[in-house]
Amino acid sequence: MSKEILADVDRDQIRIGVLEDRQLVEYYVERTNDQRVVGNIYKGKVTNVLPGIQAAFVDIGLGKNAFLFAGDLNSGNQNLDDANGFEDLTKISIKDFLHVGQEVLVQVVKEPMGTKGARVSMNITLPGRYLVLMPMVDYIGISRRIESEVERQRLKALAQEICPPHMGVIVRTVAEGKGFEELKADMEYLKRLWDSILKKQKKCKAPRLIYKDMDLLSRIVRDVFTPEVSKFYVNTSYGYEKVRELASCISPSLQDRVNLYMGEEDIFEYFNIESEAQRALERKVWLKSGGYIVIDNTEALTAIDVNTGKFVGSIDLEDTVVKTNLEAAREIAKQLRLRDIGGIIIIDFIDMNSQEHQKMIIETLEAELKKDRTKAHVLGITNLGLVEMTRKKVRQSLYEVLEKVCPYCEGRGRILSEDIMAKRVEREISRIFRTRNGEAVLIEVNPSVAAVVIGAGGSKLSQLEQRYGKYIFIKGKDDLHPEEIRVKAVGSKAKLEHFAMPVREGQILDIIIEEAHVANPRNGIARVDGYVIDVEEGADYLGLKVKVQISKTYRTYAKARLI
């Protein structure tokens, strides 16, 4: 499997794409003016202790107080010397360990999201190239991705030898095959970093930032730029020099794999992955077989539905279902990684009768998830036939980084139909004639809504005018949202008719023939702001742009002839 990294380093933002066999599998965006806080270490002040939920709020200077859960306390706290792990914390109140006004050293483990502040921990971790130093706990761990038991035991022995007393260390995956000197150098760097953090926190008052984690480009070099990566492309001289400098310090053997991209095309377009990056935001993802998955994000969880779509198979129904589910399992693992979706995830695979097939799907999903650097756990199939799983949520997903909630539908993802909006327009007309004087009203709406309010040949509009004994002008406006109703004016018929008419007799226009006339198939129908233009002999030009001259105007439509 070939692996490459693309870096689009711009003045305002950095985009990173990780490719496996030229397929985009990880995508990161970080704006230079964004305040990323995960990994940062702060000296904070406890503002509130809540024994009822075994948690405390800590002011770290970010506006919203951070949340500290009882399980994220540590033995470095003077009141925890006699505690034996989190099991004891469940039996003893958190108020025995923390009090309001107390200063604590904490690290952000989860970004602030929505109305929630950041989540912090007193269990500090400092990641290096090969090791993660844990100054507050006495523990040796080996990456679960290192599968060889012999290698795990070798690395554990090295870690025990270089780890400072009363501290802990986790050996990272990239340390596999590395020797004593390389691990020792990494540990010495992390120990110096920890000593500087301790010195700084003693000299300042809370709340204060003590240590800021690396930016996106630096983290990618540290965490992702491993020997498995054949090329690291950077599109600016500044970014190229920075990556080479970091690589020379972290892993000199990789320095020659850094390449400066000098093409005129956007780097993502040149490597044909811009479209993949765009698809990472779409709700529906098509599978190669013709099936598809639908990804819906809610505040509580992410729901994924699997459908056969256009795939009909060639053997029988069960075979079609299994093939679709297998392909979907691989794509779901890829999309979770690409979109950086975390939290609770529910997957509705197509129902399968065979337990053997169900097991096959779960095993495929778990195997694909092993490629993901973020920890995920498949819980199994529920009684309803749904697959439950979790994926660690540390930062905002790709949706949250790149998109905002629609100001029109406020996150519903749906809008009212034209028929419902037409009824709202009718109610608005009724309200206007009850409360305001005038013989006519001019209302602007989206053209699709205007067509329904007016009706075929102006029939519905005539009924409304007869009902109220008033003149009603409905004008379609393309720039109006389908749910927007704009009352433009109430007054005399003569004045409003002038404003309402989008065309005038004798006017020459370029228009597109949209459909044939229902009553006269030789004529074509075009529209200007929802206003119907009946073009004589226009049916032969269906779908084409033509030049016409308006010959006669009416309340709801106009006649025109081809030029």
Coordinates of C-alpha atoms in Angstrom, one line a residue:
M1 CA 0.0 0.0 0.0
S2 CA 1.4 3.4 -1.1
K3 CA 1.0 6.3 1.4
E4 CA 1.4 10.0 0.6
I5 CA 0.7 13.3 2.4
L6 CA -0.4 16.5 0.7
A7 CA -0.1 19.8 2.4
D8 CA -1.8 22.9 1.1
V9 CA -0.2 25.6 3.2
D10 CA -1.9 29.0 2.8
R11 CA -1.6 32.2 4.7
D12 CA -5.1 31.8 6.3
Q13 CA -5.4 28.0 6.6
I14 CA -3.7 24.7 6.2
R15 CA -5.2 21.7 4.5
I16 CA -3.7 18.2 4.9
G17 CA -4.7 15.2 2.9
V18 CA -3.4 11.7 3.7
L19 CA -3.6 9.3 0.7
E20 CA -3.5 5.5 0.7
D21 CA -3.2 4.0 -2.8
R22 CA -4.1 7.6 -4.1
Q23 CA -7.4 7.5 -2.2
L24 CA -8.1 10.2 0.4
V25 CA -8.4 8.6 3.8
E26 CA -7.7 11.5 6.2
Y27 CA -8.5 15.2 5.7
Y28 CA -7.6 18.0 8.1
V29 CA -8.3 21.7 8.0
E30 CA -6.9 24.3 10.5
R31 CA -7.4 28.0 10.1
T32 CA -4.4 30.1 11.3
N33 CA -6.7 32.4 13.4
D34 CA -8.6 29.5 15.0
Q35 CA -7.9 28.8 18.6
R36 CA -7.3 25.0 18.8
V37 CA -6.9 24.1 22.4
V38 CA -6.6 20.2 22.5
G39 CA -3.2 19.3 23.9
N40 CA -2.7 22.7 25.5
I41 CA -1.8 22.8 29.2
Y42 CA -3.2 25.5 31.5
K43 CA -2.9 26.5 35.1
G44 CA -6.5 26.8 36.0
K45 CA -8.6 27.8 39.0
V46 CA -11.5 25.7 40.3
T47 CA -14.7 27.8 40.1
N48 CA -17.3 25.2 41.2
V49 CA -17.3 21.7 42.6
L50 CA -20.4 19.5 41.9
P51 CA -20.5 16.3 44.1
G52 CA -23.8 15.3 42.5
I53 CA -22.2 14.7 39.1
Q54 CA -18.6 14.0 40.5
A55 CA -17.2 16.9 38.5
A56 CA -15.8 20.4 38.8
F57 CA -15.6 23.5 36.6
V58 CA -12.2 25.1 36.0
D59 CA -11.5 28.6 34.7
I60 CA -8.6 28.2 32.2
G61 CA -9.1 31.6 30.6
L62 CA -11.1 30.6 27.5
G63 CA -14.4 32.4 28.4
K64 CA -16.3 29.2 29.1
N65 CA -15.2 27.2 32.1
A66 CA -13.7 23.8 31.4
F67 CA -15.2 20.5 32.7
L68 CA -13.1 18.3 35.0
F69 CA -14.5 14.8 35.6
A70 CA -13.6 12.9 38.8
G71 CA -12.0 10.2 36.7
D72 CA -9.5 12.7 35.3
L73 CA -8.0 13.6 38.7
N74 CA -4.6 12.2 39.5
S75 CA -2.3 11.1 42.3
G76 CA -0.2 14.2 41.8
N77 CA -3.0 16.0 43.8
Q78 CA -2.0 16.2 47.4
N79 CA -5.4 15.0 48.5
L80 CA -5.2 11.9 46.3
D81 CA -2.1 10.3 47.8
D82 CA -4.2 7.6 49.6
A83 CA -6.5 7.0 46.7
N84 CA -6.3 3.7 44.7
G85 CA -7.6 4.7 41.3
F86 CA -10.9 5.8 40.0
E87 CA -12.7 2.9 41.8
D88 CA -12.2 4.8 45.0
L89 CA -13.3 8.1 43.5
T90 CA -16.7 6.6 42.9
K91 CA -17.1 6.0 46.6
I92 CA -15.7 9.3 47.9
S93 CA -17.0 12.8 47.0
I94 CA -15.0 14.9 44.6
K95 CA -15.2 17.8 47.1
D96 CA -12.7 15.9 49.3
F97 CA -10.1 16.4 46.5
L98 CA -11.0 19.8 45.1
H99 CA -12.3 23.1 46.5
V100 CA -13.3 26.4 45.0
G101 CA -10.3 28.7 44.4
Q102 CA -7.8 25.8 44.2
E103 CA -5.2 26.1 41.4
V104 CA -4.7 23.0 39.3
L105 CA -2.6 22.1 36.3
V106 CA -4.8 20.6 33.6
Q107 CA -4.6 19.6 29.9
V108 CA -7.4 20.0 27.4
V109 CA -8.5 16.6 26.1
K110 CA -11.6 17.6 24.2
E111 CA -12.3 20.8 22.3
P112 CA -15.1 23.2 23.3
M113 CA -18.2 22.3 21.2
G114 CA -21.4 24.3 20.9
T115 CA -22.5 25.5 24.3
K116 CA -20.1 23.1 26.1
G117 CA -16.7 24.2 27.4
A118 CA -13.5 22.2 26.9
R119 CA -13.0 19.0 28.8
V120 CA -9.8 18.9 30.8
S121 CA -7.7 16.3 32.7
M122 CA -5.1 16.4 35.4
N123 CA -3.5 13.4 33.8
I124 CA -1.0 15.3 31.6
T125 CA 0.4 13.6 28.5
L126 CA 3.3 14.9 26.3
P127 CA 3.5 13.2 22.9
G128 CA 6.9 12.8 21.2
R129 CA 8.0 11.0 18.1
Y130 CA 8.2 7.5 19.6
L131 CA 6.9 8.0 23.1
V132 CA 4.2 9.6 25.1
L133 CA 5.3 10.8 28.5
M134 CA 2.8 10.6 31.4
P135 CA 4.4 12.6 34.3
M136 CA 1.4 12.0 36.7
V137 CA 1.0 8.2 36.5
D138 CA 3.4 5.2 37.0
Y139 CA 2.5 3.1 34.0
I140 CA 4.2 1.5 31.0
G141 CA 2.1 0.9 27.9
I142 CA 2.7 -0.4 24.3
S143 CA 0.7 0.7 21.3
R144 CA -2.0 -1.9 20.5
R145 CA -1.0 -1.7 16.8
I146 CA 2.3 -3.4 17.5
E147 CA 1.1 -7.0 17.3
S148 CA 4.3 -9.0 17.7
E149 CA 4.6 -10.2 21.3
V150 CA 8.4 -10.4 21.1
E151 CA 8.6 -6.8 19.9
R152 CA 6.2 -5.7 22.6
Q153 CA 8.3 -7.3 25.3
R154 CA 11.5 -5.7 23.8
L155 CA 10.0 -2.2 23.7
K156 CA 8.5 -2.6 27.2
A157 CA 12.0 -3.5 28.6
L158 CA 13.5 -0.4 26.9
A159 CA 10.7 1.8 28.1
Q160 CA 11.2 0.6 31.7
E161 CA 14.9 1.4 31.4
I162 CA 14.5 5.0 30.2
C163 CA 11.3 6.0 32.0
P164 CA 12.0 8.5 34.9
P165 CA 11.0 7.3 38.4
H166 CA 7.3 7.7 39.3
M167 CA 6.4 8.6 35.8
G168 CA 4.7 6.6 33.0
V169 CA 5.2 6.2 29.2
I170 CA 3.4 4.8 26.2
V171 CA 5.4 3.5 23.3
R172 CA 3.9 4.6 20.0
T173 CA 3.4 2.5 16.9
V174 CA 6.2 4.3 15.0
A175 CA 8.7 3.0 17.7
E176 CA 8.5 -0.5 16.3
G177 CA 12.0 -1.7 15.4
K178 CA 13.7 1.4 17.0
G179 CA 16.7 1.0 19.3
F180 CA 17.7 2.3 22.7
E181 CA 19.4 5.5 21.6
E182 CA 16.4 6.7 19.6
L183 CA 13.9 6.1 22.4
K184 CA 16.3 7.6 25.0
A185 CA 16.7 10.8 22.9
D186 CA 12.9 11.2 22.6
M187 CA 12.5 10.6 26.4
E188 CA 15.2 13.2 27.2
Y189 CA 13.4 15.8 25.0
L190 CA 10.0 15.1 26.7
K191 CA 11.6 15.2 30.2
R192 CA 13.1 18.7 29.4
L193 CA 9.7 19.8 28.2
W194 CA 8.0 18.7 31.4
D195 CA 10.6 20.4 33.6
S196 CA 10.0 23.7 31.7
I197 CA 6.3 23.4 32.2
L198 CA 6.7 22.9 35.9
K199 CA 9.0 25.9 36.2
K200 CA 6.6 28.1 34.2
Q201 CA 3.5 27.1 36.2
K202 CA 5.2 28.0 39.5
K203 CA 5.9 31.5 38.3
C204 CA 2.4 32.5 37.2
K205 CA -1.1 32.9 38.5
A206 CA -4.2 31.1 37.2
P207 CA -5.8 31.2 34.7
R208 CA -2.8 31.0 32.3
L209 CA -1.7 29.1 29.3
I210 CA 1.4 27.1 30.2
Y211 CA 2.1 25.1 27.1
K212 CA 0.6 25.3 23.6
D213 CA 0.5 22.2 21.4
M214 CA 2.0 22.1 17.9
D215 CA 0.2 23.5 14.9
L216 CA -1.4 21.1 12.3
L217 CA 1.6 20.9 10.0
S218 CA 4.0 20.1 12.9
R219 CA 1.6 17.5 14.3
I220 CA 1.3 15.8 11.0
V221 CA 5.1 15.5 10.7
R222 CA 5.3 14.2 14.3
D223 CA 2.4 11.8 14.2
V224 CA 1.8 10.8 10.5
F225 CA 5.0 11.2 8.6
T226 CA 6.4 7.7 9.2
P227 CA 8.6 5.4 7.1
E228 CA 5.4 4.1 5.4
V229 CA 4.9 7.5 3.8
S230 CA 6.7 7.5 0.4
K231 CA 6.2 11.2 -0.4
F232 CA 5.2 14.4 1.5
Y233 CA 4.2 17.1 -1.0
V234 CA 4.0 20.8 0.2
N235 CA 2.9 23.6 -2.1
T236 CA 4.7 26.6 -0.6
S237 CA 8.4 27.3 0.1
Y238 CA 7.7 28.3 3.7
G239 CA 5.8 25.0 4.4
Y240 CA 8.4 22.9 2.5
E241 CA 11.3 24.4 4.6
K242 CA 9.3 23.9 7.8
V243 CA 8.5 20.2 7.1
R244 CA 12.1 19.5 6.2
E245 CA 13.4 21.2 9.3
L246 CA 11.0 19.3 11.5
A247 CA 11.8 16.0 9.7
S248 CA 15.6 16.6 10.2
C249 CA 15.0 16.8 14.0
I250 CA 12.4 14.0 14.3
S251 CA 13.5 11.5 11.7
P252 CA 16.4 12.6 9.4
S253 CA 16.0 9.6 7.1
L254 CA 12.6 10.9 5.9
Q255 CA 13.9 14.4 5.0
D256 CA 14.5 13.5 1.3
R257 CA 10.9 12.4 0.9
V258 CA 9.7 15.9 1.3
N259 CA 8.8 17.5 -2.1
L260 CA 8.0 21.1 -3.1
Y261 CA 4.9 21.1 -5.4
M262 CA 5.3 23.9 -7.9
G263 CA 2.4 23.3 -10.3
E264 CA 0.0 26.0 -11.3
E265 CA -3.1 23.9 -10.4
D266 CA -4.3 23.6 -6.8
I267 CA -2.4 20.8 -5.3
F268 CA -5.6 18.9 -4.4
E269 CA -6.9 19.2 -7.9
Y270 CA -3.6 18.1 -9.4
F271 CA -3.7 14.9 -7.4
N272 CA -7.4 14.4 -8.3
I273 CA -8.7 14.5 -4.7
E274 CA -10.5 17.8 -4.5
S275 CA -13.7 16.1 -5.5
E276 CA -13.2 13.5 -2.7
A277 CA -12.7 16.2 -0.2
Q278 CA -16.0 17.8 -1.3
R279 CA -17.8 14.4 -1.1
A280 CA -16.7 14.1 2.5
L281 CA -19.4 16.7 3.3
E282 CA -22.2 15.0 1.4
R283 CA -25.0 13.0 3.2
K284 CA -25.2 10.2 0.6
V285 CA -22.1 8.2 -0.4
W286 CA -22.4 5.9 -3.4
L287 CA -20.7 2.5 -3.4
K288 CA -19.0 1.1 -6.5
S289 CA -21.6 -1.7 -6.8
G290 CA -24.4 0.8 -7.0
G291 CA -25.5 0.7 -3.4
Y292 CA -25.1 3.6 -1.1
I293 CA -24.9 4.7 2.5
V294 CA -26.6 7.7 4.2
I295 CA -24.8 9.5 7.0
D296 CA -26.9 11.6 9.4
N297 CA -25.4 13.5 12.3
T298 CA -27.4 14.4 15.3
E299 CA -26.3 16.0 18.6
A300 CA -26.5 12.7 20.4
L301 CA -25.1 10.2 17.8
T302 CA -24.4 9.5 14.2
A303 CA -26.8 7.2 12.3
I304 CA -25.6 5.4 9.1
D305 CA -28.1 3.6 6.8
V306 CA -27.1 1.1 4.2
N307 CA -29.1 0.6 1.0
T308 CA -28.8 -1.6 -2.1
G309 CA -29.7 1.3 -4.4
K310 CA -29.0 0.4 -8.0
F311 CA -27.2 -2.8 -7.2
V312 CA -29.4 -5.9 -8.0
G313 CA -26.8 -8.6 -7.8
S314 CA -26.6 -11.7 -10.0
I315 CA -27.3 -14.8 -7.7
D316 CA -30.0 -14.3 -5.1
L317 CA -31.2 -11.7 -2.5
E318 CA -29.0 -12.9 0.3
D319 CA -25.9 -12.7 -1.9
T320 CA -26.8 -9.2 -3.0
V321 CA -27.3 -8.1 0.6
V322 CA -24.1 -9.6 1.9
K323 CA -22.0 -8.0 -1.0
T324 CA -23.6 -4.6 -0.4
N325 CA -23.0 -4.8 3.4
L326 CA -19.4 -5.9 3.0
E327 CA -18.7 -3.0 0.7
A328 CA -20.6 -0.6 3.0
A329 CA -18.6 -1.8 6.0
R330 CA -15.3 -0.9 4.3
E331 CA -16.7 2.5 3.2
I332 CA -18.2 3.3 6.6
A333 CA -14.8 2.8 8.3
K334 CA -13.2 5.0 5.6
Q335 CA -15.8 7.7 6.0
L336 CA -15.6 7.8 9.8
R337 CA -11.8 8.3 9.5
L338 CA -12.1 10.8 6.7
R339 CA -14.9 12.9 8.3
D340 CA -13.4 12.4 11.8
I341 CA -16.7 11.4 13.2
G342 CA -16.6 10.6 16.9
G343 CA -19.0 9.6 19.7
I344 CA -21.8 7.0 19.5
I345 CA -22.4 5.6 16.0
I346 CA -25.4 3.4 15.0
I347 CA -25.2 1.5 11.7
D348 CA -28.3 0.0 10.1
F349 CA -26.9 -2.7 7.7
I350 CA -29.4 -4.4 5.4
D351 CA -31.0 -7.3 7.3
M352 CA -29.2 -10.6 7.0
N353 CA -30.7 -14.0 8.0
S354 CA -27.4 -15.8 8.5
Q355 CA -25.4 -15.3 11.7
E356 CA -22.3 -16.3 9.8
H357 CA -22.9 -13.4 7.4
Q358 CA -23.5 -11.0 10.3
K359 CA -20.2 -12.1 11.9
M360 CA -18.5 -11.6 8.5
I361 CA -19.7 -8.0 8.4
I362 CA -18.6 -7.2 11.9
E363 CA -15.2 -8.7 11.4
T364 CA -14.8 -6.7 8.1
L365 CA -15.8 -3.5 9.9
E366 CA -13.3 -4.2 12.8
A367 CA -10.5 -5.0 10.4
E368 CA -11.0 -1.8 8.5
L369 CA -11.2 0.3 11.7
K370 CA -7.7 -1.0 12.6
K371 CA -6.3 1.3 9.9
D372 CA -7.7 4.3 11.9
R373 CA -5.3 6.1 14.3
T374 CA -8.3 7.1 16.4
K375 CA -9.5 4.4 18.8
A376 CA -12.9 2.8 17.8
H377 CA -14.8 0.0 19.5
V378 CA -17.6 -2.1 17.9
L379 CA -20.0 -3.3 20.5
G380 CA -22.0 -5.7 18.4
I381 CA -25.5 -6.1 17.0
T382 CA -28.5 -5.1 19.0
N383 CA -31.9 -6.9 19.2
L384 CA -33.1 -4.6 16.6
G385 CA -30.4 -5.6 14.2
L386 CA -28.4 -2.4 14.5
V387 CA -24.6 -2.3 14.9
E388 CA -23.5 -0.2 17.8
M389 CA -20.0 1.3 18.0
T390 CA -18.0 4.2 19.4
R391 CA -15.1 6.2 18.1
K392 CA -13.1 8.5 20.3
K393 CA -14.2 12.2 19.9
V394 CA -11.3 14.6 20.6
R395 CA -12.0 17.5 18.2
Q396 CA -14.7 18.8 16.0
S397 CA -15.7 16.7 13.0
L398 CA -15.1 17.8 9.4
Y399 CA -18.7 19.0 9.3
E400 CA -18.2 21.2 12.3
V401 CA -15.0 22.7 11.0
L402 CA -16.1 23.4 7.4
E403 CA -19.8 24.1 7.8
K404 CA -22.2 26.1 9.8
V405 CA -25.9 25.5 10.6
C406 CA -28.2 26.7 7.8
P407 CA -29.7 30.0 8.9
Y408 CA -33.0 29.1 7.1
C409 CA -33.8 25.6 8.3
E410 CA -31.7 25.9 11.5
G411 CA -30.3 22.4 11.1
R412 CA -33.5 20.6 10.1
G413 CA -32.1 19.9 6.6
R414 CA -35.6 20.3 5.1
I415 CA -37.8 23.2 4.0
L416 CA -41.6 23.6 3.7
S417 CA -43.2 22.5 0.4
E418 CA -44.5 25.0 -2.2
D419 CA -48.1 24.0 -1.4
I420 CA -47.7 24.7 2.3
M421 CA -46.0 28.0 1.5
A422 CA -48.8 28.9 -0.9
K423 CA -51.3 28.5 2.0
R424 CA -49.1 30.7 4.2
V425 CA -49.2 33.4 1.4
E426 CA -53.0 33.1 1.4
R427 CA -53.1 33.6 5.1
E428 CA -50.8 36.6 4.9
I429 CA -53.0 38.2 2.2
S430 CA -56.0 37.7 4.5
R431 CA -54.2 39.3 7.4
I432 CA -53.2 42.3 5.2
F433 CA -56.7 43.0 4.0
R434 CA -58.0 42.8 7.5
T435 CA -55.5 45.2 9.0
R436 CA -54.5 47.6 6.2
N437 CA -56.3 49.8 3.7
G438 CA -55.7 49.6 0.0
E439 CA -57.2 48.2 -3.2
A440 CA -54.2 46.0 -4.1
V441 CA -51.3 44.2 -2.5
L442 CA -47.9 43.2 -4.1
I443 CA -46.2 40.2 -2.5
E444 CA -42.8 38.8 -3.5
V445 CA -42.0 35.1 -3.0
N446 CA -39.7 32.5 -4.5
P447 CA -40.7 31.7 -8.2
S448 CA -41.6 28.0 -7.3
V449 CA -44.1 29.3 -4.6
A450 CA -45.4 32.1 -6.9
A451 CA -46.4 29.5 -9.5
V452 CA -48.5 27.6 -7.0
V453 CA -50.2 30.7 -5.6
I454 CA -51.1 31.9 -9.2
G455 CA -52.2 28.5 -10.4
A456 CA -52.6 27.3 -14.0
G457 CA -53.6 30.2 -16.2
G458 CA -54.0 32.4 -13.1
S459 CA -57.0 30.4 -11.8
K460 CA -56.0 30.3 -8.1
L461 CA -55.1 34.0 -8.1
S462 CA -58.5 34.9 -9.7
Q463 CA -60.3 32.9 -6.9
L464 CA -58.4 34.8 -4.2
E465 CA -59.2 38.2 -5.8
Q466 CA -62.9 37.2 -6.0
R467 CA -62.9 36.2 -2.3
Y468 CA -61.5 39.5 -1.1
G469 CA -62.7 41.9 -3.8
K470 CA -59.1 43.2 -4.1
Y471 CA -56.3 43.1 -6.6
I472 CA -53.4 40.7 -5.7
F473 CA -50.1 40.9 -7.5
I474 CA -47.7 37.9 -6.9
K475 CA -44.1 38.4 -8.1
G476 CA -41.5 35.7 -8.2
K477 CA -37.9 36.6 -7.0
D478 CA -35.1 34.1 -7.5
D479 CA -33.1 35.6 -4.7
L480 CA -35.8 34.9 -2.1
H481 CA -35.6 31.7 0.0
P482 CA -38.5 29.3 -0.6
E483 CA -39.8 29.9 2.9
E484 CA -39.6 33.8 2.7
I485 CA -42.7 36.0 2.1
R486 CA -42.0 39.7 1.4
V487 CA -44.9 42.1 1.4
K488 CA -43.6 44.7 -1.0
A489 CA -46.5 47.3 -0.9
V490 CA -50.2 47.9 -0.3
G491 CA -51.9 50.6 -2.3
S492 CA -53.6 51.5 -5.6
K493 CA -53.9 49.0 -8.4
A494 CA -52.3 51.3 -11.0
K495 CA -49.2 51.9 -9.0
L496 CA -48.6 48.3 -7.9
E497 CA -49.3 46.9 -11.4
H498 CA -46.4 48.9 -12.7
F499 CA -44.0 47.5 -10.1
A500 CA -45.4 43.9 -10.3
M501 CA -45.0 43.4 -14.1
P502 CA -41.5 42.0 -14.8
V503 CA -41.8 42.7 -18.6
R504 CA -43.3 45.3 -20.8
E505 CA -44.8 45.2 -24.3
G506 CA -42.2 45.6 -27.0
Q507 CA -39.4 44.5 -24.7
I508 CA -36.7 42.1 -26.2
L509 CA -35.5 39.3 -24.0
D510 CA -33.2 36.3 -24.0
I511 CA -35.1 33.5 -22.3
I512 CA -34.9 29.7 -22.1
I513 CA -37.9 27.6 -23.2
E514 CA -38.6 25.3 -20.3
E515 CA -41.6 23.3 -21.4
A516 CA -44.3 23.0 -24.0
H517 CA -47.6 24.8 -23.6
V518 CA -50.3 22.4 -22.2
A519 CA -53.2 23.7 -24.3
N520 CA -51.2 24.7 -27.3
P521 CA -48.3 22.1 -27.8
R522 CA -46.6 24.2 -30.5
N523 CA -46.0 27.1 -28.1
G524 CA -43.2 27.1 -25.5
I525 CA -43.3 28.3 -21.9
A526 CA -40.5 30.4 -20.3
R527 CA -40.4 32.3 -17.0
V528 CA -39.1 35.5 -15.8
D529 CA -39.1 35.7 -12.0
G530 CA -41.9 33.2 -12.0
Y531 CA -43.9 35.2 -14.5
V532 CA -45.0 33.0 -17.5
I533 CA -44.0 33.9 -21.0
D534 CA -46.0 32.1 -23.7
V535 CA -43.8 32.0 -26.8
E536 CA -45.5 31.4 -30.1
E537 CA -44.0 28.4 -32.0
G538 CA -41.5 28.0 -29.2
A539 CA -41.9 24.3 -28.5
D540 CA -39.3 23.4 -31.1
Y541 CA -36.6 25.2 -29.0
L542 CA -37.2 23.3 -25.7
G543 CA -34.2 23.7 -23.4
L544 CA -32.6 26.3 -25.6
K545 CA -32.0 30.0 -25.1
V546 CA -33.9 32.1 -27.6
K547 CA -34.5 35.9 -28.3
V548 CA -38.1 37.0 -28.1
Q549 CA -40.2 40.2 -28.2
I550 CA -43.0 40.7 -25.8
S551 CA -46.2 41.3 -27.8
K552 CA -48.9 41.4 -25.1
T553 CA -48.9 41.5 -21.2
Y554 CA -51.5 40.2 -18.8
R555 CA -51.8 40.0 -15.1
T556 CA -50.3 36.5 -14.8
Y557 CA -48.5 35.9 -18.1
A558 CA -47.3 37.6 -21.3
K559 CA -47.4 36.7 -25.0
A560 CA -44.1 36.7 -27.0
R561 CA -42.9 35.9 -30.5
L562 CA -39.5 34.6 -31.6
I563 CA -37.1 37.0 -33.2

